[in-house]
Short mmCIF file of N, CA and C and ligand atoms in Angstrom, two decimals:
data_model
loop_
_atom_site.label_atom_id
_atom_site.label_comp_id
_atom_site.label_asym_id
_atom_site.label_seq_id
_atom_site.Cartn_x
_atom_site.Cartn_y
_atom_site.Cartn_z
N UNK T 385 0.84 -1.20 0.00
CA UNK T 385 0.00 0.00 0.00
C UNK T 385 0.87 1.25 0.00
N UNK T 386 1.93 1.30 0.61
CA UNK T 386 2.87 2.34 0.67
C UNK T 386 3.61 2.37 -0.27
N UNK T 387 4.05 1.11 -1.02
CA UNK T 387 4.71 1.81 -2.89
C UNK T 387 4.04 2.15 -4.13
N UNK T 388 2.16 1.92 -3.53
CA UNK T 388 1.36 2.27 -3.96
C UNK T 388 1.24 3.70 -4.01
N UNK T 389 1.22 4.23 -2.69
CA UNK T 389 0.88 5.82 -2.64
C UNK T 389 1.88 6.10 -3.07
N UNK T 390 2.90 5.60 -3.10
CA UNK T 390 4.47 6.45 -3.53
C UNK T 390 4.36 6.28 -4.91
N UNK T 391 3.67 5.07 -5.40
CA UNK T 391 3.67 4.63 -6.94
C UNK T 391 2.89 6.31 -7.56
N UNK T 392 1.70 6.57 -6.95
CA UNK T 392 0.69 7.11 -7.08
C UNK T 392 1.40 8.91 -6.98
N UNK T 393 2.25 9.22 -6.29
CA UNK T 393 2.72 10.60 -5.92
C UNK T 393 4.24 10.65 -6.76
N UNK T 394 4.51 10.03 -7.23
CA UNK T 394 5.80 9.77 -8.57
C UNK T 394 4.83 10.23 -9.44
N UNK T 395 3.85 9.44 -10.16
CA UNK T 395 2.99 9.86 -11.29
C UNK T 395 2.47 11.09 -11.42
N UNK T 396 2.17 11.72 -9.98
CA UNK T 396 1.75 13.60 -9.88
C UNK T 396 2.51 14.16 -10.09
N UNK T 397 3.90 13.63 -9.59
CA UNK T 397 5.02 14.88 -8.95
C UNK T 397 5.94 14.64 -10.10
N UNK T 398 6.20 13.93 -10.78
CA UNK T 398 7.38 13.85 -12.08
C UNK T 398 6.97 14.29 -13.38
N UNK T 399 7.66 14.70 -14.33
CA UNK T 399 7.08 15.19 -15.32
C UNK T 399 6.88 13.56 -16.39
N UNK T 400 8.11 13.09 -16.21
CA UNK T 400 7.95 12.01 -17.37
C UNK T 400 8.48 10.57 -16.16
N UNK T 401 7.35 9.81 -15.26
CA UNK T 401 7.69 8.77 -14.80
C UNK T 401 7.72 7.42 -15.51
N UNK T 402 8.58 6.95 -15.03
CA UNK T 402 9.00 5.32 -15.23
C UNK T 402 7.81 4.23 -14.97
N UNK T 403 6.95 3.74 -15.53
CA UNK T 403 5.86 3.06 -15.26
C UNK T 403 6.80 1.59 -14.52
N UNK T 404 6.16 1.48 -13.96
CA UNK T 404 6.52 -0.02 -13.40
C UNK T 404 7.04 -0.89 -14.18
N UNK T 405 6.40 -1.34 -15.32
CA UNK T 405 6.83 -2.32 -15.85
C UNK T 405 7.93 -1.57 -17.00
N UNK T 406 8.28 -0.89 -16.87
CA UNK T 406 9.81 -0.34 -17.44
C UNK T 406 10.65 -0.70 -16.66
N UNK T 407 10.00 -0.36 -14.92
CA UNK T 407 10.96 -0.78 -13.84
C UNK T 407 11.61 -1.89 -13.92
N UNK T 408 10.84 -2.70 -13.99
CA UNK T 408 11.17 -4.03 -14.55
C UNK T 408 12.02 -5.35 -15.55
N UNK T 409 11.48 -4.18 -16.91
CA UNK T 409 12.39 -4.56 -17.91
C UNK T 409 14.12 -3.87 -17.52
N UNK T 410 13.99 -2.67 -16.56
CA UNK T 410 15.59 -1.26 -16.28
C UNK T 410 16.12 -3.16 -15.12
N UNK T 411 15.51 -3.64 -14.65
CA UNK T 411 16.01 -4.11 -13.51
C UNK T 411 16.50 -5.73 -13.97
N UNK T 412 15.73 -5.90 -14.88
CA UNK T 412 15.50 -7.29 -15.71
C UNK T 412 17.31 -7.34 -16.23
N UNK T 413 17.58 -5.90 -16.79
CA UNK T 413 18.98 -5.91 -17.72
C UNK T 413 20.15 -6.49 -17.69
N UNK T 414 20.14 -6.48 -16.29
CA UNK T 414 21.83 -7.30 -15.84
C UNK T 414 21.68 -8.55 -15.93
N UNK T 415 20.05 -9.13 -16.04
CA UNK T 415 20.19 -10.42 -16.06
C UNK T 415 20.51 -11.20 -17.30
N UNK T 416 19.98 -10.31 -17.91
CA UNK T 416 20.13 -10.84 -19.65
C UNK T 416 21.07 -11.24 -20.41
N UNK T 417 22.56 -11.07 -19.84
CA UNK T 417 23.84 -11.41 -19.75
C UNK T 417 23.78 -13.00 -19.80
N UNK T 418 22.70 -14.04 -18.95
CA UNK T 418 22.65 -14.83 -18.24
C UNK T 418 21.77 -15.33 -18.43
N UNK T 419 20.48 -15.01 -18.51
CA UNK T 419 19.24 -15.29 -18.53
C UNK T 419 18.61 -15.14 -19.85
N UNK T 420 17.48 -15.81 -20.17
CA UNK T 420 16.75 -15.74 -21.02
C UNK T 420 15.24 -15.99 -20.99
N UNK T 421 14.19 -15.24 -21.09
CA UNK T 421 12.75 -15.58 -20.94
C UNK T 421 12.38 -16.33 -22.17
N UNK T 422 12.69 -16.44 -23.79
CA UNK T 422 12.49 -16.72 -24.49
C UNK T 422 12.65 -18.24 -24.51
N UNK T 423 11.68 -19.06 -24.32
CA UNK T 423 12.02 -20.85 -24.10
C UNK T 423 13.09 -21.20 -25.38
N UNK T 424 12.75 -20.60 -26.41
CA UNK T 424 13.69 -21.21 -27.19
C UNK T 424 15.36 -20.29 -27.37
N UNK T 425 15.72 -19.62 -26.61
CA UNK T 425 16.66 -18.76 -26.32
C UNK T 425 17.70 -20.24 -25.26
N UNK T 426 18.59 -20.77 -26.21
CA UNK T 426 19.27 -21.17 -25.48
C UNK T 426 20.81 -21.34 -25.40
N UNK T 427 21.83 -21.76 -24.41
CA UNK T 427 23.38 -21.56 -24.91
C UNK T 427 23.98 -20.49 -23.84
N UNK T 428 22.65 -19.77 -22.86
CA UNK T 428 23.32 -18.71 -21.98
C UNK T 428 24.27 -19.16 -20.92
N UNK T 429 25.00 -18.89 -19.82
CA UNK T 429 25.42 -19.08 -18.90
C UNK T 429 24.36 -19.64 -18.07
N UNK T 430 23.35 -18.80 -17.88
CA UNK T 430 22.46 -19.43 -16.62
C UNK T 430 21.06 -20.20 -17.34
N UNK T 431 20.44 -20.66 -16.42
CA UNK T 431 18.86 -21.28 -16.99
C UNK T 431 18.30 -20.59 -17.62
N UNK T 432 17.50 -20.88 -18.35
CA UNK T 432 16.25 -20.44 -19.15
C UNK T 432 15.39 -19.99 -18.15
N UNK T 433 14.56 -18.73 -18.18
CA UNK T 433 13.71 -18.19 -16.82
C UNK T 433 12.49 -18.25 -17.26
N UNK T 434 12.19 -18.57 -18.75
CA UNK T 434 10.28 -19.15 -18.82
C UNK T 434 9.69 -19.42 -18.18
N UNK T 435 8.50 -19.08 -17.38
CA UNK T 435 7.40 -19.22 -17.07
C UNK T 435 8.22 -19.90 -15.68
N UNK T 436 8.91 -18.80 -15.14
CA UNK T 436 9.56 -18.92 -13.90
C UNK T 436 8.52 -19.45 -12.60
N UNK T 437 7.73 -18.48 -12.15
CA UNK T 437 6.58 -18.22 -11.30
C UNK T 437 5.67 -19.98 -11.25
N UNK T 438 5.73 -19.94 -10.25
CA UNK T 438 4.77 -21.64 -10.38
C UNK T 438 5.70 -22.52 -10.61
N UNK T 439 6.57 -22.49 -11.23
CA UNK T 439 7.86 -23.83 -12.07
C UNK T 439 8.84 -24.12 -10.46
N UNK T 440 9.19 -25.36 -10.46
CA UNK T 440 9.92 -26.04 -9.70
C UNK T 440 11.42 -25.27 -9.46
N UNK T 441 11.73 -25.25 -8.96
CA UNK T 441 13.32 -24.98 -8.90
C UNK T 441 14.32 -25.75 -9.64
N UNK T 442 14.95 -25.05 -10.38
CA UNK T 442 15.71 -26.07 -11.25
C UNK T 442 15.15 -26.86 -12.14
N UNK T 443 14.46 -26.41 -12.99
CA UNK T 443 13.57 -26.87 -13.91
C UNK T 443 14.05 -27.12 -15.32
N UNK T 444 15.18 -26.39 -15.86
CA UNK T 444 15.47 -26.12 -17.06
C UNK T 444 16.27 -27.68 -17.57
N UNK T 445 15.47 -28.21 -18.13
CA UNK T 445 16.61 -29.64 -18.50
C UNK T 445 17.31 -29.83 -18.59
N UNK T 446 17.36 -28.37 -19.61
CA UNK T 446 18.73 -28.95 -20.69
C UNK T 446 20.29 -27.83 -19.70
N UNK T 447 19.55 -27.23 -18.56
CA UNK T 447 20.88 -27.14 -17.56
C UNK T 447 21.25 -27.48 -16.47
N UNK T 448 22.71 -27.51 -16.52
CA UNK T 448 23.26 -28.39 -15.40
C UNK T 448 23.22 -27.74 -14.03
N UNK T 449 22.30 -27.99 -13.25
CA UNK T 449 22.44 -27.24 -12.07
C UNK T 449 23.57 -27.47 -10.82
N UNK T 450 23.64 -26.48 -9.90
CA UNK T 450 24.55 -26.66 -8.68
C UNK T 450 24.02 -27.85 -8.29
N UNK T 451 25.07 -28.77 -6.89
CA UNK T 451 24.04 -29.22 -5.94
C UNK T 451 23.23 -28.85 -5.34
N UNK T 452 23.34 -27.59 -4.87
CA UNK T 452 22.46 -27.00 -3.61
C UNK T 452 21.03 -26.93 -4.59
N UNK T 453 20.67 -26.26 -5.58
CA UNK T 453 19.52 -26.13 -6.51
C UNK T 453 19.11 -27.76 -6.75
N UNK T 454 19.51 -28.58 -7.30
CA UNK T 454 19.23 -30.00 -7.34
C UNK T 454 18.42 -30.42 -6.10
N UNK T 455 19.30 -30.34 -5.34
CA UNK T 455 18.87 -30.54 -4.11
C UNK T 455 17.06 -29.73 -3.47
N UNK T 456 17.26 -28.71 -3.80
CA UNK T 456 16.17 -28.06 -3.39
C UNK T 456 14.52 -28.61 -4.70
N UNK T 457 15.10 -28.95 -5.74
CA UNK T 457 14.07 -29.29 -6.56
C UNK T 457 13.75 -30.79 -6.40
N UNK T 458 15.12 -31.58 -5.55
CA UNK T 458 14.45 -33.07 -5.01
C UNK T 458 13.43 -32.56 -3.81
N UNK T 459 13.70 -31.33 -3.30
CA UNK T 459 12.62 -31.31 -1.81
C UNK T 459 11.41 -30.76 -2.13
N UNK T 460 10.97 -30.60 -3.84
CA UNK T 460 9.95 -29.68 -4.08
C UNK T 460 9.72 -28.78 -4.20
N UNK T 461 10.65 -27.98 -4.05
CA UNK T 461 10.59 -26.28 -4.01
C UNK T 461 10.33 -25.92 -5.12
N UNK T 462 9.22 -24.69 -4.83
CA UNK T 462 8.38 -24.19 -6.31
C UNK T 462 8.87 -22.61 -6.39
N UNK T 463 8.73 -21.59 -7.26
CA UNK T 463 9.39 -20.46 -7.66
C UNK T 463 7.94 -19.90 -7.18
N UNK T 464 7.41 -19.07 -6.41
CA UNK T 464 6.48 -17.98 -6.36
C UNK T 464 7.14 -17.18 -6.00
N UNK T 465 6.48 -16.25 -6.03
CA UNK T 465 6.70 -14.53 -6.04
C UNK T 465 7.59 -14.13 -4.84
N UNK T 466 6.86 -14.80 -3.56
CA UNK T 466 7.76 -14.49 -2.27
C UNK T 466 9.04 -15.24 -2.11
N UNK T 467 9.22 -16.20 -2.21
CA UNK T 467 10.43 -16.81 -2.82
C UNK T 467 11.07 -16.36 -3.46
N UNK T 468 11.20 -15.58 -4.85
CA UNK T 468 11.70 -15.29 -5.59
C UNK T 468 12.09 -13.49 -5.12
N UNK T 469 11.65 -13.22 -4.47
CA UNK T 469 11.84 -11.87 -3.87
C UNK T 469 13.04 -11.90 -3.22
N UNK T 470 12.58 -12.98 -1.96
CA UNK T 470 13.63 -13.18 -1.12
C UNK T 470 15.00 -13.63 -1.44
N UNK T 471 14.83 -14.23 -2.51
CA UNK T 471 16.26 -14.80 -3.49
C UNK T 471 16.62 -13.78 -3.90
N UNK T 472 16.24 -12.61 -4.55
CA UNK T 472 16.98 -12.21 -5.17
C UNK T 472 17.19 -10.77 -3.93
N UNK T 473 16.99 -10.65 -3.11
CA UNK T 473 17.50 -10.05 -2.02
C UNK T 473 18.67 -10.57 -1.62
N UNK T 474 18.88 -12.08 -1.87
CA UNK T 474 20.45 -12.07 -1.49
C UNK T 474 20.30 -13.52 -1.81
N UNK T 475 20.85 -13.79 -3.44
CA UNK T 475 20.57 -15.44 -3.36
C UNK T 475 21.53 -16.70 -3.18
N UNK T 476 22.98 -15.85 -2.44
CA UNK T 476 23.43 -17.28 -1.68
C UNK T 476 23.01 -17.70 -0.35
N UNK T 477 22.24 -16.59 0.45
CA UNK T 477 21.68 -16.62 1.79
C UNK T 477 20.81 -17.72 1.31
N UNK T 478 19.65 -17.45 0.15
CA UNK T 478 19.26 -18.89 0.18
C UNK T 478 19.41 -20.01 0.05
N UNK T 479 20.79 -19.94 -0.99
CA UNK T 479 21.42 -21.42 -1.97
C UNK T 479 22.67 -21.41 -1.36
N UNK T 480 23.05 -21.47 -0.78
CA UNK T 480 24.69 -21.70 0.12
C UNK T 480 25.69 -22.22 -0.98
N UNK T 481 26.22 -21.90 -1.70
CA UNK T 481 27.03 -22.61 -2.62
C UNK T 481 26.51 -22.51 -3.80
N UNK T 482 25.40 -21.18 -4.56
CA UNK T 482 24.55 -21.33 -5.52
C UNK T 482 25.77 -20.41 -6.58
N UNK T 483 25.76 -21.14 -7.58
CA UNK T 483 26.23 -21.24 -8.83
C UNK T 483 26.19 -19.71 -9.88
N UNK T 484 25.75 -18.88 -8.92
CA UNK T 484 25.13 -17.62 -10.00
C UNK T 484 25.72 -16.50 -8.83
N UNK T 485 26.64 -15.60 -9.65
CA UNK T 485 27.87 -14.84 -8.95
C UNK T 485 26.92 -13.17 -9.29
N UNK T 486 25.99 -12.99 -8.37
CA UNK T 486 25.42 -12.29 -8.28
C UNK T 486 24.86 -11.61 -7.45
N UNK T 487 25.20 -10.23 -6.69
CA UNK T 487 25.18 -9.85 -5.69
C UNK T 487 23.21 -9.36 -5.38
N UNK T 488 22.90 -9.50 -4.65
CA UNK T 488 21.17 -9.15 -3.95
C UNK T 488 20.96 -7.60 -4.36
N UNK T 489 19.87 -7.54 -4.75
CA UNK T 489 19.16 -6.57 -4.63
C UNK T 489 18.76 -5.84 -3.66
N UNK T 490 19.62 -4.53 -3.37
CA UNK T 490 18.87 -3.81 -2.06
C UNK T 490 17.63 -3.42 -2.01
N UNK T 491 17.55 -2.66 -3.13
CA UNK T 491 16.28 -1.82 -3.44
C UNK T 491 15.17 -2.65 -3.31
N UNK T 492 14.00 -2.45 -2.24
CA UNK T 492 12.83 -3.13 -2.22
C UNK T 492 11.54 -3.46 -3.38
N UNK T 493 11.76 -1.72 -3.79
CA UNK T 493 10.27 -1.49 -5.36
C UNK T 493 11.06 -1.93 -6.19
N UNK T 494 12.43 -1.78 -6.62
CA UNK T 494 13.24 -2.63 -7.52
C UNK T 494 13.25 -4.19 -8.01
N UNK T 495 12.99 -4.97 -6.35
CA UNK T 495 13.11 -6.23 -6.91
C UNK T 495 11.83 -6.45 -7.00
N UNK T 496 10.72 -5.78 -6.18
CA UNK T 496 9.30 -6.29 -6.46
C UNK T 496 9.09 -5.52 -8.31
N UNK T 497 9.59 -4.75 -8.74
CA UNK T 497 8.91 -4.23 -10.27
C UNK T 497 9.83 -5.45 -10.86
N UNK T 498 10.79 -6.63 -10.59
CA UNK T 498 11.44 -7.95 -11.27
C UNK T 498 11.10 -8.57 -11.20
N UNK T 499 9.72 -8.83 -10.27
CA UNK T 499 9.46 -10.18 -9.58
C UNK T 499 8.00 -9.68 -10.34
N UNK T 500 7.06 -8.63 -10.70
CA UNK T 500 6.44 -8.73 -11.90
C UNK T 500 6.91 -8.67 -12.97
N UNK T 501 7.66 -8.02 -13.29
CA UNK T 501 8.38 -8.36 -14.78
C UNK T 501 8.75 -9.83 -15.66
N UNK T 502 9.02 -10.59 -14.23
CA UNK T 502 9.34 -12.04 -14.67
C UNK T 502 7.89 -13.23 -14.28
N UNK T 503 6.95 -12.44 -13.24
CA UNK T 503 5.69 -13.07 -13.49
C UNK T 503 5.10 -12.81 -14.54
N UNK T 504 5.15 -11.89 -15.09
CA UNK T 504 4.60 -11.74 -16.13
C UNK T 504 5.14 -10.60 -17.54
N UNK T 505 6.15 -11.27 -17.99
CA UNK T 505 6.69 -10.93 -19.13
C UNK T 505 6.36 -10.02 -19.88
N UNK T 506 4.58 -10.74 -20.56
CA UNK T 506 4.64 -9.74 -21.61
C UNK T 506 3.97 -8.10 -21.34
N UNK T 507 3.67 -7.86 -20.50
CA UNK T 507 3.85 -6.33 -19.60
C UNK T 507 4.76 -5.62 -19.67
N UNK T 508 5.72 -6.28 -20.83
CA UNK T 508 7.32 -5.40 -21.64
C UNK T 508 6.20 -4.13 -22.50
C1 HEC V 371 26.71 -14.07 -14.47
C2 HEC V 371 25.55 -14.84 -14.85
C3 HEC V 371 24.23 -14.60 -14.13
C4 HEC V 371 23.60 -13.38 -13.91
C5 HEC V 371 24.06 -11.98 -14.28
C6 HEC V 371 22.35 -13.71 -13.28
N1 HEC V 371 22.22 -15.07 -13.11
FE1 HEC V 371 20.64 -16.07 -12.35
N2 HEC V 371 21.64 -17.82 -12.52
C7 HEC V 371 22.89 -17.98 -13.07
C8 HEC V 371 23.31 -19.36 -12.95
C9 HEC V 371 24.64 -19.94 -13.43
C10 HEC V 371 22.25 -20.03 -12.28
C11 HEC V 371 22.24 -21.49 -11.82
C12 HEC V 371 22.89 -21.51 -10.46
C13 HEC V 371 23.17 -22.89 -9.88
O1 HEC V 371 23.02 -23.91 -10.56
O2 HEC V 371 23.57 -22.90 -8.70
C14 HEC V 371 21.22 -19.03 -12.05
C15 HEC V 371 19.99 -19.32 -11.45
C16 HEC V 371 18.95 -18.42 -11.34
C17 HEC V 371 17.62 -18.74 -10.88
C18 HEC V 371 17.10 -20.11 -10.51
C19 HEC V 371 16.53 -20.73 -11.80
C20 HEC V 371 15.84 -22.07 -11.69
O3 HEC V 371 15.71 -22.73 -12.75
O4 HEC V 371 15.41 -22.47 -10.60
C21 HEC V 371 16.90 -17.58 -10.92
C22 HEC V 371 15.45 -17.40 -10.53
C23 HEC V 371 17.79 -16.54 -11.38
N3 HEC V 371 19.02 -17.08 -11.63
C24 HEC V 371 17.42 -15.22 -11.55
C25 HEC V 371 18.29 -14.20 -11.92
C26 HEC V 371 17.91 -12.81 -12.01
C27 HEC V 371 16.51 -12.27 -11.80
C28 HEC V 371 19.05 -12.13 -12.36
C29 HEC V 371 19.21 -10.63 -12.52
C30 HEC V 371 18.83 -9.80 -11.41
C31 HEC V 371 20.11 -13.09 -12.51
N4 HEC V 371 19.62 -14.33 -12.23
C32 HEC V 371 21.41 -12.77 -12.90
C33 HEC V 371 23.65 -16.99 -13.66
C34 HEC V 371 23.37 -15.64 -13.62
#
């Protein structure tokens, strides 16, 4: 409710604001190095991130995951939103030994405008 009103007093008070889902795609960028939403986009360094949201951990077949990720997709672990927040707030705190040399996201509206961006893509 509060990055709401703030969402809401950016849009009064700026002349030309950043809609959210720009936020998103601005925050999405570093990943793209690495990542790919496009299922048939393949050959990157890291997994394929299709239809991330709902999908198992460690899902991507055709890549070779850490142990610690293996591990977490033998215990069931599914990708939702709060999960995926919290990962990327700092994702060796969650994966102890996780495979992706990538420092957390401080910014709070930052990782939540990534965590819609990657629930839902086509909002590019
Ligand atoms: C330098 C390359 C690199 C960058 C940049 C990078 N990642 Fe990753 N990412 C990886 C690798 C490699 C893995 C697999 C890690 C493992 O197996 O331990 C991974 C795993 C993941 C996973 C788990 C995927 C699954 O199938 O369960 C998510 C989610 C993820 N990254 C999101 C992101 C996001 C969002 C960003 C940008 C903010 C990002 N990554 C930036 C390399 C990268």
């Amino acid at each position: 409710m509060k990055s709401f009103a703030f969402l809401l007093l950016s849009c009064l008070l700026l002349p030309a604001p950043a809609t959210a889902e720009e936020d998103g795609v601005r925050a999405f960028s570093p990943c793209r190095a690495c990542h790919s939403l496009d299922p048939a986009e393949r050959g990157l360094p890291g997994p394929n991130l299709s239809g991330l949201i709902g999908r198992a951990v460690a899902d991507d077949a055709e890549f070779d995951y850490s142990p610690v990720l293996r591990k977490a997709r033998d215990e069931g672990l599914r990708w939702d939103r709060k999960r995926l927040e919290t990962f990327l707030a700092d994702p060796a705190a969650m994966f102890p030994g996780l495979w992706m040399s990538m420092r957390g996201i401080e910014d709070a509206t930052e990782r939540q405008a990534l965590v819609r961006f990657l629930a839902d893509p086509s909002s590019r």
